[in-house]
Amino acid sequence: MTGCVPRSYSIFRAPLALPDLPIDIIQPILTQLTDRIDWHTCCLVSKTFNRIATPLLYRKLDSRVGSKTILHPSSTILRRPELAQYVRHVTETGTVHRGLLRDQGNITENALRALALCVNIKSMTWIDDSTTADFTFLSFLAVIRRHPLRELSIRTHHDLGSEVWSELITLRGLCKISVWCMDGPPRVLQGWSESLGNTLTHLELGVSSHSYPFCDLLSQLPELRDLRLKGAPAHTIPTILSHLVHLRSLDTEYPGSYASRRPGAGNAPLPNFPTLRQLIVRTSAMDRFGPQALWGWIRSIIPKPGLESLDLRAFTIDSDHTKVPRIFILELARIHGPTLKHFSIGEAQLMLGDIACLCTKFPNLETLACATASLDIESILESIAGAKNLRTLSLQVQWIPSGREDARQFTLQHARDLMLRTRDSRLREISIGPTVYRGKWVLEPKEEGQEDEVVFQVLADTAVARWQI
């Protein structure tokens, strides 16, 4: 349903029994599920559902440590080897294979035997939170190199070690690599990047200013489309981008201290810059003024039109917020005005006038997330009036004392009126502080003999902060 539908109207709905459901649409429907319990339930509905849901149930397998036992899918795969053909992704946890729990038997040996049967596996994730390394991961590498692996993710607390790294760099044909190690020297694809140059399109990597010259190594990966770097000095990002002309998504950090040591570094756009579609910048501000050079640095790495999403993940130490200057919005709109759809700046603050400017300068804006200050709700509603295509609005509001408490109480009715403020309004999700309002058109059943009615429903929920999860 679209926003042009009246707030309510009647509709006749013919009943549809399960046997009448076309088989061709069952699989697309079941793929929308995300919980293994739901897929398991679908397997028990009928033979048709079982045939369709079983590949989905076994598509991703992982090992978990319960309160008193280890839950590992290898026993099922070994008991029913025909299920191995459906496995596409495997997650293994180092804790499972360290013999920390009793009665775990030959779990590593069984896991390796089961993995060998998964001949269609495309990706693997290895997670190890222990502080000491062992050679278990080497055994898994020996098995997966015989499969058509395309993606590999590694998350460890300890350093991988030279022996493991020497085996890793012999893998070929990978499209996606993610390596995050909390300890040990950063390993920036030394001896690996050249052989991956023709296939690697997605890379997540931790580096540092003391790393092996990672700019030169990344220049050997011309096919990269998606890059996430942690620890890279800000002044090196323009140089890296000049080698990655096909890059479309960049996720990086901005440690302002590097920019302050090298004034002007990276400010001149290079001729071979890619056309970024998505930019994520992670930074922090020790005070309310924030990193002064951040805004100019962001503009310097997106000189070509085409940006669709800007996500600034910033936070402050004190009670105030980093302020976004109006000139940044205007300069961003000058280049990316027709294309920008998502503008999310976390706890950084926009004045209501800046929000109004943003909504006017970016006509295709669909997502807006920021902090702001306001006297009342009406002022907020007026500031977003120009956002004709807005779908999601998320505001952290600092209410300015005015003596009118009722003017600062955002209610379900406010959310409904805002979502349906025009006949073609697309706004369906509003977050004010911790409360999230979601609206949708639903079919409301009536009593027998009466026609069902389509009505617009708004529900409120409380968002859980990520650090609480």
Coordinates of C-alpha atoms in Angstrom, one line a residue:
M1 CA 0.0 0.0 0.0
T2 CA 1.2 3.6 -0.6
G3 CA 0.6 6.8 1.2
C4 CA -2.0 7.9 -1.4
V5 CA -4.5 5.3 0.0
P6 CA -7.2 6.9 2.1
R7 CA -6.9 6.5 5.9
S8 CA -9.5 3.7 5.7
Y9 CA -11.6 1.9 3.2
S10 CA -13.5 -1.4 2.7
I11 CA -12.2 -4.3 0.7
F12 CA -13.5 -7.8 0.0
R13 CA -11.1 -10.6 0.7
A14 CA -11.7 -14.1 -0.6
P15 CA -10.4 -16.8 1.8
L16 CA -7.3 -18.6 0.7
A17 CA -6.6 -22.1 2.1
L18 CA -3.1 -23.4 2.5
P19 CA -3.5 -26.1 -0.2
D20 CA -4.5 -23.4 -2.6
L21 CA -1.2 -21.5 -2.1
P22 CA 0.9 -21.7 -5.3
I23 CA 4.1 -23.7 -4.7
D24 CA 6.2 -21.1 -6.6
I25 CA 5.6 -18.4 -4.0
I26 CA 6.3 -20.5 -0.9
Q27 CA 10.1 -20.4 -1.2
P28 CA 10.2 -16.5 -1.6
I29 CA 7.9 -16.3 1.4
L30 CA 9.9 -18.6 3.6
T31 CA 13.2 -16.8 2.8
Q32 CA 11.8 -13.8 4.6
L33 CA 12.0 -15.7 7.9
T34 CA 15.2 -15.2 9.9
D35 CA 14.7 -17.5 12.9
R36 CA 15.8 -21.2 12.7
I37 CA 12.9 -22.1 15.0
D38 CA 10.5 -20.8 12.3
W39 CA 12.2 -22.8 9.5
H40 CA 12.2 -25.9 11.7
T41 CA 8.4 -25.4 12.3
C42 CA 7.9 -25.0 8.5
C43 CA 9.6 -28.3 8.0
L44 CA 6.9 -30.0 10.0
V45 CA 3.9 -28.5 8.1
S46 CA 3.9 -30.8 5.1
K47 CA 6.1 -32.6 2.7
T48 CA 6.0 -29.6 0.3
F49 CA 7.0 -27.2 3.1
N50 CA 9.7 -29.6 4.3
R51 CA 11.2 -29.8 0.8
I52 CA 11.4 -26.0 0.6
A53 CA 12.4 -25.2 4.2
T54 CA 15.1 -27.8 4.8
P55 CA 17.7 -26.1 2.5
L56 CA 17.0 -22.8 4.4
L57 CA 17.3 -24.4 7.8
Y58 CA 20.7 -25.8 7.0
R59 CA 22.0 -23.0 4.8
K60 CA 23.9 -21.5 7.8
L61 CA 25.4 -23.6 10.6
D62 CA 27.2 -22.4 13.7
S63 CA 28.5 -23.9 17.0
R64 CA 27.4 -22.5 20.3
V65 CA 28.3 -23.1 23.9
G66 CA 25.2 -23.7 26.1
S67 CA 25.0 -23.5 29.9
K68 CA 26.2 -27.0 30.4
T69 CA 26.9 -28.4 26.9
I70 CA 28.2 -27.6 23.5
L71 CA 25.7 -27.4 20.6
H72 CA 27.3 -28.3 17.3
P73 CA 25.6 -29.2 14.1
S74 CA 28.3 -31.7 13.0
S75 CA 26.5 -34.6 14.7
T76 CA 23.4 -34.0 12.5
I77 CA 25.4 -33.7 9.3
L78 CA 27.3 -36.9 10.0
R79 CA 24.0 -38.7 10.8
R80 CA 22.3 -37.3 7.7
P81 CA 25.1 -36.5 5.2
E82 CA 22.5 -35.6 2.5
L83 CA 21.9 -32.3 4.4
A84 CA 25.5 -31.2 3.8
Q85 CA 24.7 -30.2 0.2
Y86 CA 22.6 -27.3 1.6
V87 CA 25.3 -25.7 3.7
R88 CA 26.6 -22.4 2.4
H89 CA 28.0 -20.8 5.5
V90 CA 29.7 -22.2 8.6
T91 CA 30.7 -20.4 11.8
E92 CA 33.2 -22.1 14.1
T93 CA 34.1 -20.9 17.6
G94 CA 37.5 -21.6 19.1
T95 CA 36.1 -22.1 22.6
V96 CA 34.2 -25.1 21.4
H97 CA 37.4 -26.8 20.3
R98 CA 39.6 -26.1 23.3
G99 CA 38.3 -28.9 25.6
L100 CA 37.0 -26.5 28.2
L101 CA 33.8 -28.5 28.8
R102 CA 33.4 -32.1 29.9
D103 CA 32.0 -34.8 27.8
Q104 CA 32.5 -33.0 24.5
G105 CA 34.0 -36.1 22.9
N106 CA 35.8 -35.8 19.6
I107 CA 34.0 -32.6 18.7
T108 CA 36.8 -31.2 16.6
E109 CA 37.3 -34.4 14.6
N110 CA 33.6 -34.6 14.0
A111 CA 33.4 -31.0 12.9
L112 CA 36.2 -31.5 10.4
R113 CA 34.5 -34.6 9.0
A114 CA 31.2 -32.8 8.7
L115 CA 32.9 -29.8 7.1
A116 CA 34.5 -32.0 4.5
L117 CA 31.0 -33.1 3.4
C118 CA 29.9 -29.5 2.8
V119 CA 31.2 -29.3 -0.8
N120 CA 29.0 -26.3 -1.6
I121 CA 30.2 -24.1 1.2
K122 CA 30.8 -20.5 0.1
S123 CA 31.9 -18.7 3.3
M124 CA 33.3 -19.4 6.7
T125 CA 33.7 -17.4 9.9
W126 CA 36.2 -18.2 12.7
I127 CA 35.7 -16.6 16.1
D128 CA 38.2 -17.1 19.0
D129 CA 38.0 -14.9 22.1
S130 CA 40.8 -16.6 24.0
T131 CA 44.1 -14.8 24.6
T132 CA 46.3 -17.7 23.5
A133 CA 46.6 -19.2 20.0
D134 CA 46.5 -22.8 19.1
F135 CA 46.6 -24.7 15.8
T136 CA 42.9 -25.8 15.6
F137 CA 42.2 -23.2 12.9
L138 CA 45.0 -24.7 10.8
S139 CA 43.0 -27.9 10.7
F140 CA 39.9 -26.1 9.4
L141 CA 42.0 -24.3 6.8
A142 CA 43.2 -27.6 5.5
V143 CA 39.6 -28.7 4.9
I144 CA 38.1 -25.5 3.4
R145 CA 40.9 -25.1 0.8
R146 CA 39.3 -28.1 -0.9
H147 CA 36.0 -26.3 -1.2
P148 CA 34.8 -23.4 -3.5
L149 CA 35.2 -20.9 -0.7
R150 CA 34.4 -17.3 -1.6
E151 CA 34.3 -15.5 1.7
L152 CA 36.4 -15.7 4.9
S153 CA 35.9 -13.8 8.2
I154 CA 38.3 -14.1 11.1
R155 CA 37.7 -12.6 14.6
T156 CA 40.3 -13.3 17.2
H157 CA 41.6 -11.8 20.4
H158 CA 45.1 -13.2 19.9
D159 CA 47.5 -12.8 17.0
L160 CA 47.0 -15.3 14.2
G161 CA 50.7 -16.1 14.1
S162 CA 53.1 -16.6 11.2
E163 CA 52.2 -20.2 10.6
V164 CA 48.5 -19.6 10.2
W165 CA 49.1 -16.5 8.1
S166 CA 51.4 -18.4 5.8
E167 CA 48.6 -20.9 5.2
L168 CA 46.0 -18.2 4.7
I169 CA 47.8 -16.4 2.0
T170 CA 47.8 -19.5 -0.2
L171 CA 44.0 -19.3 -0.5
R172 CA 42.8 -18.1 -3.9
G173 CA 39.6 -16.9 -5.5
L174 CA 38.2 -15.1 -2.5
C175 CA 35.7 -12.3 -3.0
K176 CA 35.4 -11.1 0.6
I177 CA 37.9 -11.1 3.4
S178 CA 37.4 -9.8 7.0
V179 CA 40.3 -10.0 9.5
W180 CA 40.1 -8.4 12.9
C181 CA 42.7 -9.4 15.5
M182 CA 42.8 -7.6 18.8
D183 CA 46.4 -8.6 19.6
G184 CA 49.6 -8.8 17.6
P185 CA 50.9 -6.8 14.7
P186 CA 48.3 -5.7 12.0
R187 CA 48.5 -8.0 9.0
V188 CA 47.7 -6.0 5.9
L189 CA 47.5 -8.8 3.4
Q190 CA 51.2 -9.1 3.1
G191 CA 52.0 -11.7 0.4
W192 CA 48.3 -12.1 -0.3
S193 CA 47.0 -8.9 -2.0
E194 CA 48.6 -9.5 -5.4
S195 CA 47.0 -12.9 -5.9
L196 CA 43.6 -11.6 -4.8
G197 CA 43.7 -8.6 -7.2
N198 CA 41.3 -10.1 -9.8
T199 CA 38.7 -11.4 -7.4
L200 CA 38.5 -9.5 -4.1
T201 CA 35.6 -7.0 -4.0
H202 CA 34.9 -6.7 -0.2
L203 CA 37.6 -6.2 2.5
E204 CA 37.5 -5.5 6.2
L205 CA 40.9 -4.9 7.8
G206 CA 42.6 -3.5 10.9
V207 CA 45.7 -1.4 10.2
S208 CA 47.8 1.2 11.9
S209 CA 50.3 4.0 11.0
H210 CA 53.1 1.6 11.8
S211 CA 51.8 -1.1 9.5
Y212 CA 53.6 -2.4 6.5
P213 CA 53.0 0.2 3.7
F214 CA 49.3 -0.8 3.4
C215 CA 48.6 1.9 0.8
D216 CA 50.8 0.0 -1.7
L217 CA 49.2 -3.3 -0.8
L218 CA 45.6 -2.0 -1.2
S219 CA 46.6 -0.6 -4.6
Q220 CA 47.0 -4.2 -5.8
L221 CA 43.2 -4.7 -5.2
P222 CA 41.7 -2.6 -8.1
E223 CA 38.4 -4.6 -8.0
L224 CA 37.4 -3.6 -4.5
R225 CA 33.8 -2.3 -4.2
D226 CA 33.5 -2.3 -0.4
L227 CA 36.2 -1.4 2.1
R228 CA 36.2 -1.1 5.9
L229 CA 39.4 0.1 7.5
K230 CA 40.1 0.4 11.3
G231 CA 43.1 2.3 12.5
A232 CA 44.1 3.9 9.2
P233 CA 45.4 7.5 9.6
A234 CA 43.0 10.0 8.1
H235 CA 45.7 11.5 5.8
T236 CA 46.2 8.2 4.0
I237 CA 42.6 7.7 2.9
P238 CA 42.8 10.0 -0.1
T239 CA 45.8 8.1 -1.4
I240 CA 44.1 4.8 -0.9
L241 CA 41.0 6.0 -2.7
S242 CA 43.0 7.2 -5.7
H243 CA 44.0 3.5 -6.3
L244 CA 40.5 2.1 -5.9
V245 CA 38.5 3.6 -8.8
H246 CA 35.7 1.0 -8.5
L247 CA 35.1 1.5 -4.8
R248 CA 31.4 2.2 -3.9
S249 CA 31.3 1.9 -0.1
L250 CA 33.9 3.1 2.5
D251 CA 33.8 2.6 6.2
T252 CA 36.7 4.2 8.0
E253 CA 37.7 6.1 11.2
Y254 CA 38.6 9.7 11.6
P255 CA 41.3 10.1 14.4
G256 CA 41.5 13.9 14.2
S257 CA 45.0 14.0 15.7
Y258 CA 46.5 12.8 12.4
A259 CA 44.9 15.7 10.5
S260 CA 46.2 18.2 13.0
R261 CA 49.7 17.0 12.6
R262 CA 49.5 17.3 8.8
P263 CA 47.5 20.4 8.0
G264 CA 46.2 20.4 4.5
A265 CA 47.1 16.8 3.9
G266 CA 44.5 15.1 1.7
N267 CA 42.5 18.2 1.0
A268 CA 43.1 18.3 -2.8
P269 CA 40.9 15.8 -4.6
L270 CA 42.9 13.4 -6.8
P271 CA 41.8 12.8 -10.4
N272 CA 41.2 9.0 -10.0
F273 CA 38.9 9.2 -7.1
P274 CA 36.0 6.7 -7.1
T275 CA 32.3 7.6 -7.0
L276 CA 31.4 6.6 -3.5
R277 CA 27.7 5.6 -2.9
Q278 CA 28.0 5.0 0.8
L279 CA 30.4 6.6 3.4
I280 CA 30.6 5.7 7.1
V281 CA 32.9 7.7 9.3
R282 CA 33.5 6.7 12.9
T283 CA 34.9 9.4 15.2
S284 CA 34.7 10.8 18.7
A285 CA 34.8 14.2 20.1
M286 CA 36.4 14.9 23.5
D287 CA 34.4 18.2 23.8
R288 CA 31.4 19.9 22.2
F289 CA 33.4 21.5 19.4
G290 CA 34.5 18.1 18.0
P291 CA 37.3 17.6 15.5
Q292 CA 37.4 20.9 13.7
A293 CA 38.9 19.5 10.4
L294 CA 36.4 16.6 10.1
W295 CA 33.9 18.4 7.8
G296 CA 36.5 19.5 5.3
W297 CA 38.1 16.1 5.4
I298 CA 34.7 14.4 4.6
R299 CA 34.2 16.6 1.6
S300 CA 37.7 16.0 0.4
I301 CA 37.1 12.3 0.0
I302 CA 33.8 12.5 -1.8
P303 CA 34.6 15.1 -4.6
K304 CA 32.6 13.2 -7.3
P305 CA 28.8 13.4 -7.4
G306 CA 26.8 10.3 -6.6
L307 CA 26.9 9.8 -2.8
E308 CA 23.6 8.2 -1.6
S309 CA 24.3 7.5 2.1
L310 CA 26.4 9.5 4.7
D311 CA 26.6 7.9 8.1
L312 CA 28.6 9.7 10.8
R313 CA 29.0 7.6 14.0
A314 CA 30.1 10.2 16.4
F315 CA 29.8 10.6 20.2
T316 CA 30.8 13.1 22.8
I317 CA 32.3 12.7 26.2
D318 CA 30.5 15.6 27.9
S319 CA 26.8 16.4 27.9
D320 CA 26.8 18.5 24.7
H321 CA 26.8 17.4 21.1
T322 CA 29.1 18.0 18.1
K323 CA 27.7 20.8 16.0
V324 CA 27.4 20.4 12.2
P325 CA 28.2 23.7 10.4
R326 CA 25.7 24.9 7.9
I327 CA 28.5 25.4 5.3
F328 CA 29.0 21.6 5.4
I329 CA 25.4 21.0 4.4
L330 CA 25.5 23.5 1.6
E331 CA 28.8 22.2 0.2
L332 CA 27.5 18.7 0.4
A333 CA 24.3 19.6 -1.4
R334 CA 26.2 21.4 -4.1
I335 CA 27.8 18.1 -5.2
H336 CA 25.5 15.4 -3.9
G337 CA 22.1 17.2 -3.7
P338 CA 20.3 15.1 -6.3
T339 CA 21.6 11.7 -5.1
L340 CA 21.8 11.7 -1.3
K341 CA 19.1 9.6 0.3
H342 CA 20.3 8.8 3.8
F343 CA 21.8 11.3 6.2
S344 CA 22.6 9.9 9.6
I345 CA 25.0 11.7 11.9
G346 CA 24.4 9.9 15.3
E347 CA 24.7 12.3 18.2
A348 CA 26.0 15.2 16.1
Q349 CA 23.5 18.1 16.4
L350 CA 21.7 20.1 13.7
M351 CA 19.7 23.2 14.5
L352 CA 16.1 23.2 13.3
G353 CA 17.0 25.7 10.6
D354 CA 19.8 23.3 9.4
I355 CA 17.3 20.5 9.3
A356 CA 14.9 22.6 7.2
C357 CA 17.9 23.4 4.9
L358 CA 18.8 19.8 4.6
C359 CA 15.3 18.7 3.7
T360 CA 15.1 21.3 1.0
K361 CA 18.6 20.9 -0.5
F362 CA 18.3 17.1 -0.7
P363 CA 14.9 16.4 -2.5
N364 CA 15.4 12.6 -2.5
L365 CA 16.1 12.3 1.3
E366 CA 14.6 9.1 2.7
T367 CA 16.4 8.8 6.1
L368 CA 17.3 11.6 8.6
A369 CA 18.9 10.8 11.9
C370 CA 20.5 13.5 14.2
A371 CA 20.3 15.3 17.5
T372 CA 18.5 18.7 17.7
A373 CA 17.1 21.2 20.2
S374 CA 13.6 22.5 20.1
L375 CA 11.0 24.4 22.1
D376 CA 8.1 22.3 21.0
I377 CA 6.9 19.6 18.6
E378 CA 5.4 22.0 16.1
S379 CA 8.8 23.5 15.4
I380 CA 10.1 20.0 14.6
L381 CA 7.2 19.3 12.2
E382 CA 7.8 22.6 10.4
S383 CA 11.5 21.9 10.0
I384 CA 10.9 18.6 8.0
A385 CA 8.0 20.0 5.9
G386 CA 10.3 20.1 2.8
A387 CA 11.2 16.4 3.0
K388 CA 8.7 15.0 0.5
N389 CA 10.3 11.5 0.2
L390 CA 11.2 11.0 3.9
R391 CA 10.7 7.4 5.1
T392 CA 12.6 7.3 8.4
L393 CA 13.1 10.1 11.0
S394 CA 15.2 9.6 14.1
L395 CA 15.8 12.5 16.5
Q396 CA 17.5 12.9 19.8
V397 CA 15.7 16.0 21.1
Q398 CA 17.1 18.4 23.7
W399 CA 14.0 20.2 24.9
I400 CA 14.4 23.9 25.5
P401 CA 12.5 25.0 28.7
S402 CA 9.4 27.0 27.7
G403 CA 6.9 26.4 30.4
R404 CA 4.7 24.4 28.1
E405 CA 5.2 20.7 29.0
D406 CA 2.3 19.6 26.8
A407 CA 4.0 21.0 23.8
R408 CA 6.9 18.6 24.3
Q409 CA 4.9 15.3 24.6
F410 CA 5.1 13.4 21.4
T411 CA 2.2 11.0 21.1
L412 CA 0.8 8.3 18.8
Q413 CA -1.5 10.9 17.3
H414 CA 1.5 13.2 16.5
A415 CA 3.2 10.3 14.8
R416 CA 0.1 9.4 12.8
D417 CA -0.5 13.0 11.7
L418 CA 3.1 13.3 10.7
M419 CA 3.1 10.1 8.7
L420 CA -0.1 11.0 6.9
R421 CA 0.7 14.7 6.6
T422 CA 0.2 14.5 2.8
R423 CA -1.6 12.0 0.6
D424 CA 1.7 10.9 -0.9
S425 CA 3.7 10.8 2.4
R426 CA 6.1 7.9 2.7
L427 CA 7.2 8.4 6.3
R428 CA 6.6 5.2 8.2
E429 CA 9.1 5.2 11.1
I430 CA 9.7 8.0 13.6
S431 CA 12.0 7.8 16.6
I432 CA 11.9 10.5 19.2
G433 CA 14.4 9.7 21.9
P434 CA 14.1 6.0 22.9
T435 CA 10.6 5.7 21.6
V436 CA 10.0 4.3 18.1
Y437 CA 6.7 4.8 16.2
R438 CA 6.0 2.5 13.2
G439 CA 3.0 3.0 10.9
K440 CA 1.5 0.7 8.2
W441 CA -1.7 -0.1 6.4
V442 CA -3.3 -3.2 7.8
L443 CA -6.5 -5.2 6.9
E444 CA -8.8 -5.0 9.8
P445 CA -11.2 -8.0 9.8
K446 CA -14.9 -7.3 10.5
E447 CA -17.7 -9.5 11.6
E448 CA -19.0 -12.2 9.3
G449 CA -21.0 -10.7 6.5
Q450 CA -19.2 -7.3 6.6
E451 CA -16.4 -6.2 4.4
D452 CA -12.9 -6.0 5.8
E453 CA -11.5 -2.5 6.2
V454 CA -8.0 -1.1 5.5
V455 CA -6.8 1.2 8.2
F456 CA -3.6 3.0 9.1
Q457 CA -2.1 1.6 12.3
V458 CA 0.7 3.2 14.4
L459 CA 2.5 1.3 17.1
A460 CA 5.0 2.6 19.7
D461 CA 7.9 0.6 21.0
T462 CA 11.0 1.4 23.1
A463 CA 14.3 1.0 21.3
V464 CA 17.1 -0.8 23.2
A465 CA 20.5 0.9 23.1
R466 CA 23.2 -1.2 21.4
W467 CA 25.4 -1.3 24.5
Q468 CA 22.6 -2.9 26.4
I469 CA 22.2 -5.8 24.1

